[in-house]
Tab-separated table of C-alpha atoms and ligand atoms in Angstrom:
chain	number	residue	atom	x	y	z
A	1	MET	CA	-6.892	39.241	85.213
A	2	THR	CA	-3.622	38.080	83.658
A	3	LEU	CA	-2.090	34.795	84.819
A	4	ARG	CA	1.625	35.163	85.371
A	5	PHE	CA	3.641	32.139	84.206
A	6	GLY	CA	7.067	30.974	85.344
A	7	VAL	CA	8.591	28.467	82.910
A	8	VAL	CA	10.882	25.625	84.007
A	9	GLY	CA	12.659	24.291	80.915
A	10	THR	CA	13.208	26.469	77.860
A	11	GLY	CA	13.827	23.715	75.313
A	12	ALA	CA	11.684	22.790	72.305
A	13	ILE	CA	8.176	22.650	73.759
A	14	GLY	CA	8.959	25.202	76.485
A	15	ARG	CA	9.674	27.764	73.778
A	16	GLU	CA	6.617	26.707	71.759
A	17	HIS	CA	4.399	27.317	74.801
A	18	ILE	CA	6.152	30.610	75.610
A	19	ASP	CA	5.522	31.741	72.046
A	20	ARG	CA	1.836	30.800	72.143
A	21	ILE	CA	1.207	32.394	75.553
A	22	THR	CA	3.042	35.563	74.501
A	23	ASN	CA	1.891	35.946	70.901
A	24	LYS	CA	-1.186	33.844	70.215
A	25	LEU	CA	-3.324	33.375	73.318
A	26	SER	CA	-4.934	35.796	75.733
A	27	GLY	CA	-4.892	36.114	79.521
A	28	GLY	CA	-1.357	34.874	80.184
A	29	LYS	CA	2.076	36.427	80.443
A	30	ILE	CA	5.581	34.986	80.979
A	31	VAL	CA	7.199	36.680	83.983
A	32	ALA	CA	9.974	34.214	84.868
A	33	VAL	CA	12.040	31.453	83.257
A	34	THR	CA	14.692	28.987	84.323
A	35	ASP	CA	16.658	26.167	82.749
A	36	VAL	CA	19.603	24.060	83.928
A	37	ASN	CA	21.134	25.459	80.781
A	38	GLN	CA	21.080	29.111	81.873
A	39	GLU	CA	22.212	30.237	78.426
A	40	SER	CA	19.044	28.724	76.948
A	41	ALA	CA	16.892	30.600	79.492
A	42	LYS	CA	18.630	33.900	78.717
A	43	GLN	CA	18.383	33.343	74.957
A	44	THR	CA	14.673	32.586	75.295
A	45	VAL	CA	14.067	35.910	77.028
A	46	GLU	CA	15.878	37.664	74.186
A	47	ILE	CA	14.270	35.745	71.330
A	48	TYR	CA	10.718	36.306	72.577
A	49	GLN	CA	11.502	39.769	73.986
A	50	LEU	CA	10.093	38.796	77.372
A	51	ASP	CA	9.897	41.069	80.360
A	52	ALA	CA	10.880	38.111	82.556
A	53	VAL	CA	13.336	37.297	85.341
A	54	VAL	CA	15.853	34.509	84.648
A	55	TYR	CA	16.158	32.369	87.787
A	56	PRO	CA	19.026	29.978	88.600
A	57	ASP	CA	16.623	27.111	89.414
A	58	ASP	CA	13.015	26.041	89.856
A	59	LYS	CA	12.988	26.686	93.620
A	60	ALA	CA	13.829	30.361	93.183
A	61	LEU	CA	11.254	30.668	90.396
A	62	ILE	CA	8.522	29.034	92.482
A	63	ALA	CA	9.328	31.367	95.404
A	64	ASP	CA	8.673	34.452	93.247
A	65	GLU	CA	5.357	35.875	94.450
A	66	ASN	CA	4.715	37.262	90.970
A	67	VAL	CA	4.466	33.714	89.604
A	68	ASP	CA	0.885	32.348	89.629
A	69	VAL	CA	1.489	29.334	87.375
A	70	VAL	CA	4.510	27.083	86.976
A	71	LEU	CA	4.795	25.717	83.438
A	72	VAL	CA	6.883	22.544	83.618
A	73	THR	CA	8.613	21.764	80.327
A	74	SER	CA	11.863	20.290	81.599
A	75	TRP	CA	12.915	16.645	81.024
A	76	GLY	CA	10.528	14.019	82.365
A	77	PRO	CA	12.687	12.843	85.321
A	78	ALA	CA	12.793	16.439	86.658
A	79	HIS	CA	9.012	16.981	86.585
A	80	GLU	CA	8.016	15.438	89.930
A	81	ALA	CA	10.263	17.574	92.162
A	82	THR	CA	9.190	20.807	90.467
A	83	VAL	CA	5.486	19.941	90.482
A	84	VAL	CA	5.475	18.913	94.170
A	85	ALA	CA	7.339	22.092	95.193
A	86	ALA	CA	5.003	24.290	93.137
A	87	VAL	CA	1.858	22.621	94.510
A	88	GLU	CA	3.146	22.884	98.077
A	89	ALA	CA	3.650	26.596	97.438
A	90	GLY	CA	-0.022	26.787	96.324
A	91	LYS	CA	0.827	27.574	92.675
A	92	TYR	CA	-1.082	26.336	89.645
A	93	VAL	CA	0.894	23.935	87.462
A	94	PHE	CA	0.767	23.037	83.813
A	95	CYS	CA	3.068	20.027	83.408
A	96	GLU	CA	4.047	18.445	80.116
A	97	LYS	CA	3.850	14.671	79.962
A	98	PRO	CA	4.916	12.653	81.885
A	99	LEU	CA	3.572	14.081	85.141
A	100	ALA	CA	6.241	11.953	86.863
A	101	THR	CA	8.239	8.991	85.607
A	102	THR	CA	6.865	6.605	88.264
A	103	ALA	CA	3.398	5.842	89.574
A	104	GLU	CA	4.690	6.504	93.112
A	105	GLY	CA	5.862	9.945	91.990
A	106	CYS	CA	2.403	10.707	90.575
A	107	ILE	CA	0.810	9.617	93.855
A	108	ARG	CA	3.089	12.028	95.739
A	109	ILE	CA	1.792	14.815	93.477
A	110	VAL	CA	-1.814	13.685	93.948
A	111	GLU	CA	-1.355	13.727	97.742
A	112	ALA	CA	0.256	17.171	97.706
A	113	GLU	CA	-2.612	18.493	95.567
A	114	MET	CA	-5.334	16.974	97.757
A	115	LYS	CA	-3.671	18.587	100.787
A	116	GLN	CA	-4.181	21.982	99.120
A	117	GLY	CA	-7.915	21.186	98.887
A	118	LYS	CA	-8.341	22.242	95.247
A	119	LYS	CA	-7.163	21.249	91.797
A	120	LEU	CA	-3.980	23.015	90.829
A	121	VAL	CA	-2.408	20.673	88.276
A	122	GLN	CA	-3.111	20.020	84.598
A	123	VAL	CA	-1.105	17.523	82.543
A	124	GLY	CA	-0.246	18.319	78.917
A	125	PHE	CA	-2.279	15.592	77.220
A	126	MET	CA	-3.253	17.809	74.314
A	127	ARG	CA	-5.022	15.134	72.247
A	128	ARG	CA	-8.138	15.781	74.337
A	129	TYR	CA	-8.238	19.239	72.759
A	130	ASP	CA	-7.706	18.131	69.153
A	131	SER	CA	-10.889	18.750	67.167
A	132	GLY	CA	-10.763	15.268	65.591
A	133	TYR	CA	-10.528	13.512	68.970
A	134	VAL	CA	-13.237	15.786	70.382
A	135	GLN	CA	-15.536	14.730	67.510
A	136	LEU	CA	-14.721	11.044	68.088
A	137	LYS	CA	-15.559	11.414	71.770
A	138	GLN	CA	-18.859	13.133	71.011
A	139	VAL	CA	-19.902	10.307	68.678
A	140	ILE	CA	-19.049	7.705	71.323
A	141	ASP	CA	-20.638	9.638	74.212
A	142	ASN	CA	-23.825	10.183	72.152
A	143	ASN	CA	-23.960	6.408	71.636
A	144	GLU	CA	-24.034	6.908	67.849
A	145	ILE	CA	-21.942	3.787	67.154
A	146	GLY	CA	-23.265	1.810	70.117
A	147	ALA	CA	-20.910	0.220	72.621
A	148	PRO	CA	-17.247	0.425	71.532
A	149	LEU	CA	-15.818	-3.076	70.952
A	150	MET	CA	-12.378	-2.476	69.476
A	151	ILE	CA	-9.970	0.351	68.680
A	152	ARG	CA	-7.280	0.348	66.014
A	153	ALA	CA	-4.729	3.108	66.493
A	154	ALA	CA	-1.295	4.047	65.181
A	155	HIS	CA	1.315	6.580	66.318
A	156	ARG	CA	3.945	7.041	63.637
A	157	ASN	CA	6.901	9.406	63.697
A	158	PRO	CA	9.093	9.802	60.595
A	159	ILE	CA	12.361	9.322	62.475
A	160	VAL	CA	13.830	9.412	65.990
A	161	GLY	CA	17.331	10.041	67.319
A	162	GLU	CA	19.963	7.490	68.414
A	163	ASN	CA	19.116	8.081	72.086
A	164	TYR	CA	15.508	6.901	71.642
A	165	THR	CA	15.258	3.378	73.123
A	166	THR	CA	12.632	0.603	73.131
A	167	ASP	CA	11.021	1.715	76.426
A	168	MET	CA	10.639	5.278	75.081
A	169	ALA	CA	8.143	3.978	72.532
A	170	VAL	CA	5.945	3.748	75.639
A	171	THR	CA	7.126	6.510	77.978
A	172	ASP	CA	7.591	9.177	75.311
A	173	THR	CA	5.219	8.196	72.511
A	174	LEU	CA	2.478	5.646	73.356
A	175	ILE	CA	1.741	7.669	76.495
A	176	HIS	CA	-0.420	9.979	74.369
A	177	GLU	CA	-2.617	7.043	73.249
A	178	ILE	CA	-2.601	5.711	76.822
A	179	ASP	CA	-4.236	8.936	77.953
A	180	ALA	CA	-6.484	9.571	74.961
A	181	LEU	CA	-7.954	6.086	74.568
A	182	HIS	CA	-9.296	5.539	78.100
A	183	TRP	CA	-10.685	9.077	77.989
A	184	LEU	CA	-12.380	8.347	74.627
A	185	VAL	CA	-14.227	5.267	75.845
A	186	ASN	CA	-14.508	6.279	79.517
A	187	ASP	CA	-13.151	2.953	80.750
A	188	ASP	CA	-10.083	1.928	82.753
A	189	TYR	CA	-7.432	-0.452	81.453
A	190	LYS	CA	-7.065	-4.061	82.577
A	191	SER	CA	-4.076	-5.570	80.763
A	192	VAL	CA	-1.492	-5.139	78.027
A	193	GLN	CA	0.608	-7.396	75.839
A	194	VAL	CA	3.284	-6.384	73.339
A	195	VAL	CA	4.436	-8.010	70.114
A	196	PHE	CA	7.566	-6.971	68.235
A	197	PRO	CA	7.115	-7.419	64.473
A	198	ARG	CA	10.081	-7.651	62.099
A	199	LYS	CA	12.364	-4.713	62.851
A	200	THR	CA	12.788	-1.914	60.329
A	201	LYS	CA	16.292	-1.531	58.914
A	202	TYR	CA	16.083	2.166	59.855
A	203	SER	CA	16.181	1.387	63.586
A	204	HIS	CA	19.258	0.758	65.745
A	205	ASP	CA	20.501	-1.754	68.375
A	206	LYS	CA	18.635	-0.277	71.340
A	207	LEU	CA	15.300	0.272	69.621
A	208	GLN	CA	12.729	-2.341	68.664
A	209	ASP	CA	10.688	-0.621	65.966
A	210	PRO	CA	7.772	-1.024	65.200
A	211	GLN	CA	5.866	-2.336	68.235
A	212	LEU	CA	2.286	-3.551	68.567
A	213	PHE	CA	0.393	-3.174	71.866
A	214	THR	CA	-2.822	-5.010	72.667
A	215	ILE	CA	-4.556	-3.241	75.532
A	216	GLU	CA	-7.763	-4.512	77.123
A	217	THR	CA	-10.169	-2.435	79.213
A	218	ASN	CA	-12.318	-3.500	82.178
A	219	SER	CA	-15.421	-3.736	79.962
A	220	GLY	CA	-13.543	-5.897	77.422
A	221	ILE	CA	-12.738	-3.352	74.690
A	222	VAL	CA	-9.595	-4.527	72.881
A	223	MET	CA	-7.277	-1.845	71.534
A	224	SER	CA	-4.564	-2.589	69.042
A	225	VAL	CA	-2.037	0.249	69.023
A	226	GLU	CA	0.948	0.425	66.690
A	227	VAL	CA	3.955	2.584	67.551
A	228	PHE	CA	6.323	3.012	64.591
A	229	VAL	CA	8.841	5.799	65.095
A	230	ASN	CA	10.987	5.398	61.978
A	231	CYS	CA	8.142	5.119	59.480
A	232	LYS	CA	9.970	7.574	57.172
A	233	TYR	CA	6.950	8.989	55.352
A	234	GLY	CA	5.630	11.508	57.939
A	235	TYR	CA	3.998	12.129	61.326
A	236	ASP	CA	0.802	10.157	61.253
A	237	ILE	CA	-1.767	9.618	64.005
A	238	GLN	CA	-4.588	7.167	63.326
A	239	CYS	CA	-7.513	6.082	65.465
A	240	GLU	CA	-10.574	4.039	64.520
A	241	VAL	CA	-13.246	2.985	67.012
A	242	ILE	CA	-15.345	-0.045	66.071
A	243	GLY	CA	-18.720	-0.105	67.811
A	244	GLU	CA	-21.792	-2.358	67.827
A	245	GLU	CA	-23.694	-0.071	65.454
A	246	GLY	CA	-20.940	1.532	63.380
A	247	ILE	CA	-17.365	2.672	63.047
A	248	VAL	CA	-15.881	6.124	63.585
A	249	LYS	CA	-12.440	7.269	62.527
A	250	LEU	CA	-10.178	10.218	63.336
A	251	PRO	CA	-10.306	12.604	60.355
A	252	GLU	CA	-7.169	12.915	58.246
A	253	PHE	CA	-5.337	16.161	58.892
A	254	SER	CA	-6.764	18.545	56.321
A	255	SER	CA	-4.526	19.493	53.444
A	256	VAL	CA	-5.032	20.648	49.863
A	257	VAL	CA	-5.537	18.037	47.165
A	258	MET	CA	-3.116	18.494	44.294
A	259	ARG	CA	-3.398	17.241	40.724
A	260	LYS	CA	0.000	17.241	39.091
A	261	ASP	CA	2.199	15.028	36.906
A	262	GLU	CA	-0.599	12.488	36.410
A	263	LYS	CA	-0.987	12.155	40.185
A	264	LEU	CA	-3.599	13.091	42.766
A	265	SER	CA	-1.894	13.872	46.081
A	266	THR	CA	-2.400	15.345	49.554
A	267	GLY	CA	0.429	16.227	51.931
A	268	ILE	CA	1.210	14.475	55.218
A	269	LEU	CA	2.728	16.500	58.070
A	270	ASN	CA	6.126	15.536	59.447
A	271	ASP	CA	6.118	16.863	63.018
A	272	TRP	CA	3.917	16.737	66.128
A	273	LYS	CA	4.336	20.532	66.482
A	274	PHE	CA	2.308	21.079	63.312
A	275	ARG	CA	-0.151	18.191	63.680
A	276	PHE	CA	-1.268	19.305	67.141
A	277	MET	CA	-0.665	23.060	66.845
A	278	ASP	CA	-4.341	23.944	67.282
A	279	ALA	CA	-4.756	21.434	70.108
A	280	TYR	CA	-1.864	22.988	72.076
A	281	ASN	CA	-3.398	26.434	71.582
A	282	VAL	CA	-6.856	25.333	72.735
A	283	GLU	CA	-5.382	23.341	75.630
A	284	ILE	CA	-3.428	26.236	77.120
A	285	GLN	CA	-6.154	28.795	76.440
A	286	ASP	CA	-8.607	26.510	78.226
A	287	PHE	CA	-6.162	26.139	81.142
A	288	ILE	CA	-5.882	29.941	81.445
A	289	ASP	CA	-9.630	30.509	81.073
A	290	SER	CA	-10.749	27.870	83.539
A	291	ILE	CA	-8.363	29.133	86.222
A	292	THR	CA	-9.327	32.743	85.569
A	293	LYS	CA	-13.070	32.089	85.534
A	294	LYS	CA	-13.494	29.109	87.852
A	295	GLY	CA	-10.347	29.085	89.997
A	296	GLU	CA	-9.324	25.558	88.885
A	297	PRO	CA	-7.905	23.935	85.751
A	298	GLU	CA	-10.438	21.588	84.131
A	299	GLY	CA	-8.244	19.524	81.808
A	300	PRO	CA	-6.393	16.237	82.392
A	301	THR	CA	-5.718	15.923	86.117
A	302	ALA	CA	-2.890	14.633	88.264
A	303	TRP	CA	-4.984	11.442	88.546
A	304	ASP	CA	-4.884	11.118	84.753
A	305	GLY	CA	-1.107	11.518	85.045
A	306	TYR	CA	-1.155	8.640	87.561
A	307	ILE	CA	-3.271	6.414	85.261
A	308	ALA	CA	-0.784	7.089	82.455
A	309	ALA	CA	2.186	6.226	84.692
A	310	VAL	CA	0.706	2.924	85.927
A	311	THR	CA	-0.252	1.934	82.381
A	312	SER	CA	3.097	2.977	81.025
A	313	ASP	CA	4.881	0.835	83.674
A	314	ALA	CA	2.775	-2.183	82.694
A	315	CYS	CA	3.520	-1.601	78.995
A	316	VAL	CA	7.281	-1.439	79.643
A	317	LYS	CA	7.045	-4.626	81.721
A	318	ALA	CA	5.108	-6.284	78.896
A	319	GLN	CA	7.880	-5.275	76.469
A	320	GLN	CA	10.348	-7.130	78.697
A	321	THR	CA	8.306	-10.258	79.496
A	322	GLY	CA	6.333	-10.754	76.291
A	323	GLU	CA	3.464	-11.770	78.584
A	324	LYS	CA	0.061	-10.222	79.222
A	325	GLU	CA	0.618	-7.799	82.129
A	326	ALA	CA	-2.065	-6.537	84.493
A	327	ILE	CA	-2.784	-2.814	84.787
A	328	THR	CA	-3.901	-2.215	88.363
A	329	LEU	CA	-4.924	1.217	89.601
A	330	GLN	CA	-5.446	2.349	93.179
A	331	GLU	CA	-8.994	3.390	93.988
A	332	ARG	CA	-9.761	6.837	92.552
A	333	PRO	CA	-9.980	9.395	95.372
A	334	ALA	CA	-13.335	11.213	95.516
A	335	PHE	CA	-11.355	14.442	95.013
A	336	TYR	CA	-10.880	13.403	91.354
A	337	ASN	CA	-14.407	12.112	90.708
A	338	GLU	CA	-16.043	15.447	90.193
A	339	LYS	CA	-15.653	16.836	86.677
A	340	GLU	CA	-13.417	13.871	85.796
A	341	LEU	CA	-12.373	13.171	82.182
A	342	GLN	CA	-13.348	16.556	80.837
A	343	THR	CA	-13.900	17.382	77.203
A	344	VAL	CA	-13.427	20.879	75.894
B	1	NAI	P1	14.117	19.599	75.355
B	1	NAI	O1	15.283	18.724	75.653
B	1	NAI	O2	14.082	20.310	74.045
B	1	NAI	O3	13.943	20.694	76.504
B	1	NAI	C1	13.971	20.399	77.866
B	1	NAI	C2	14.682	21.555	78.577
B	1	NAI	O4	14.568	21.351	79.980
B	1	NAI	C3	16.172	21.654	78.251
B	1	NAI	O5	16.460	22.972	77.839
B	1	NAI	C4	16.862	21.294	79.556
B	1	NAI	O6	18.095	21.965	79.751
B	1	NAI	C5	15.818	21.713	80.577
B	1	NAI	N1	15.880	21.050	81.876
B	1	NAI	C6	16.072	19.750	82.138
B	1	NAI	N2	16.029	19.511	83.462
B	1	NAI	C7	15.787	20.707	84.058
B	1	NAI	C8	15.590	21.122	85.403
B	1	NAI	N3	15.661	20.261	86.419
B	1	NAI	N4	15.337	22.416	85.632
B	1	NAI	C9	15.274	23.312	84.613
B	1	NAI	N5	15.437	22.971	83.320
B	1	NAI	C10	15.678	21.688	83.042
B	1	NAI	O7	12.828	18.676	75.514
B	1	NAI	P2	11.351	18.924	74.951
B	1	NAI	O8	11.171	18.211	73.678
B	1	NAI	O9	11.039	20.376	75.012
B	1	NAI	O10	10.483	18.121	76.038
B	1	NAI	C11	10.230	18.660	77.310
B	1	NAI	C12	9.076	17.883	77.944
B	1	NAI	O11	7.910	18.059	77.158
B	1	NAI	C13	9.298	16.369	78.033
B	1	NAI	O12	8.750	15.886	79.222
B	1	NAI	C14	8.539	15.826	76.822
B	1	NAI	O13	8.072	14.501	77.010
B	1	NAI	C15	7.387	16.803	76.731
B	1	NAI	N6	6.891	16.947	75.349
B	1	NAI	C16	5.553	16.902	75.140
B	1	NAI	C17	5.054	16.987	73.866
B	1	NAI	C18	3.598	16.881	73.624
B	1	NAI	O14	3.210	16.563	72.501
B	1	NAI	N7	2.744	17.141	74.582
B	1	NAI	C19	5.922	17.154	72.697
B	1	NAI	C20	7.322	17.249	73.051
B	1	NAI	C21	7.773	17.157	74.326
B	2	ISE	C1	7.203	13.597	71.695
B	2	ISE	O1	7.838	13.766	72.949
B	2	ISE	C2	5.756	13.912	71.804
B	2	ISE	O2	5.208	14.077	72.852
B	2	ISE	C3	5.026	13.788	70.538
B	2	ISE	O3	3.703	14.186	70.667
B	2	ISE	C4	5.122	12.341	70.118
B	2	ISE	O4	4.476	12.150	68.881
B	2	ISE	C5	6.569	11.905	69.970
B	2	ISE	O5	6.607	10.530	69.653
B	2	ISE	C6	7.336	12.149	71.256
B	2	ISE	O6	8.686	11.841	71.050
């Protein structure tokens, strides 16, 4: 069986996913595309030599009976409407982060999905498929370092554009840690506080950079997460979990070690595309395989999208108030209890 994908949004990551589904993975095929920029949609069909219909909008694409899965890679604010419409039409959905830009929007998706009586939606939190994070999770789940007490993490991008603002450090960037860290320790968040250190000269008026988030979980684990998006030197993701019996750290991305000019050096990547290339491949292959074999996606759920949205709102509020802000989730519906927080 081949899953037939319709893609909404043919920008950077939309094209990356089209390329991997078409040329790298198995069991999926792109049969339809759309973009508010119709030229981009048409170009994408040409570049990847797709046998796909170009639709004027997401509604027309969702209505195509040849589309089994809607791949949502448009801008964040457009996600909710597309996901709700696709779920109501009974289609599977793979949605890039954020699932929706508000917690209320995520709840609307959750309700639409529960009405269909089965899981249809997976959110693109690819860190859960990165081999380093998977190893960290195994160590924690096997109780090898005892109870986790603290986490030190960093999300560093070499540079961001002029349109990247202070809140985007949360909604665009920290959101990956927000998802990955509660999944790692299997605990929900309780509160967050933000500190702004001295600002780098490479930032601009509308961006406080770097930022330091202190996030506490219900069991009392304290996580210190740095977001620094003009760090200059590369794309660098760090995570260290300090437990009662030991410490475990995300492996460095593997790279050759060079001896040259009286120096010993290893490269650092400069883009998320390269750092998480394998994770994106595993993530989408797993999405295809679990639907094909089990009839449901098994990765991060719409409820995980909701947790991320609530936490992200609290983090943005904490940026504004400087105070410790509560992170309060609704009760998890039983629908999302089964097979929750999956590993690969
Ligand atoms: P982009 O700006 O390169 O592409 C977005 C495309 O969506 C554009 O071509 C735009 O014209 C189109 N679009 C916007 N609204 C639309 C609508 N209502 N209907 C149809 N098309 C629409 O952005 P990029 O970087 O590809 O990001 C897309 C999404 O993927 C964002 O939500 C972003 O946060 C997420 N993302 C996730 C990453 C990850 O690591 N998981 C990495 C990069 C992006
Ligand atoms: C981007 O949208 C992503 O999702 C990347 O994974 C992240 O590292 C980057 O900061 C975001 O802008």
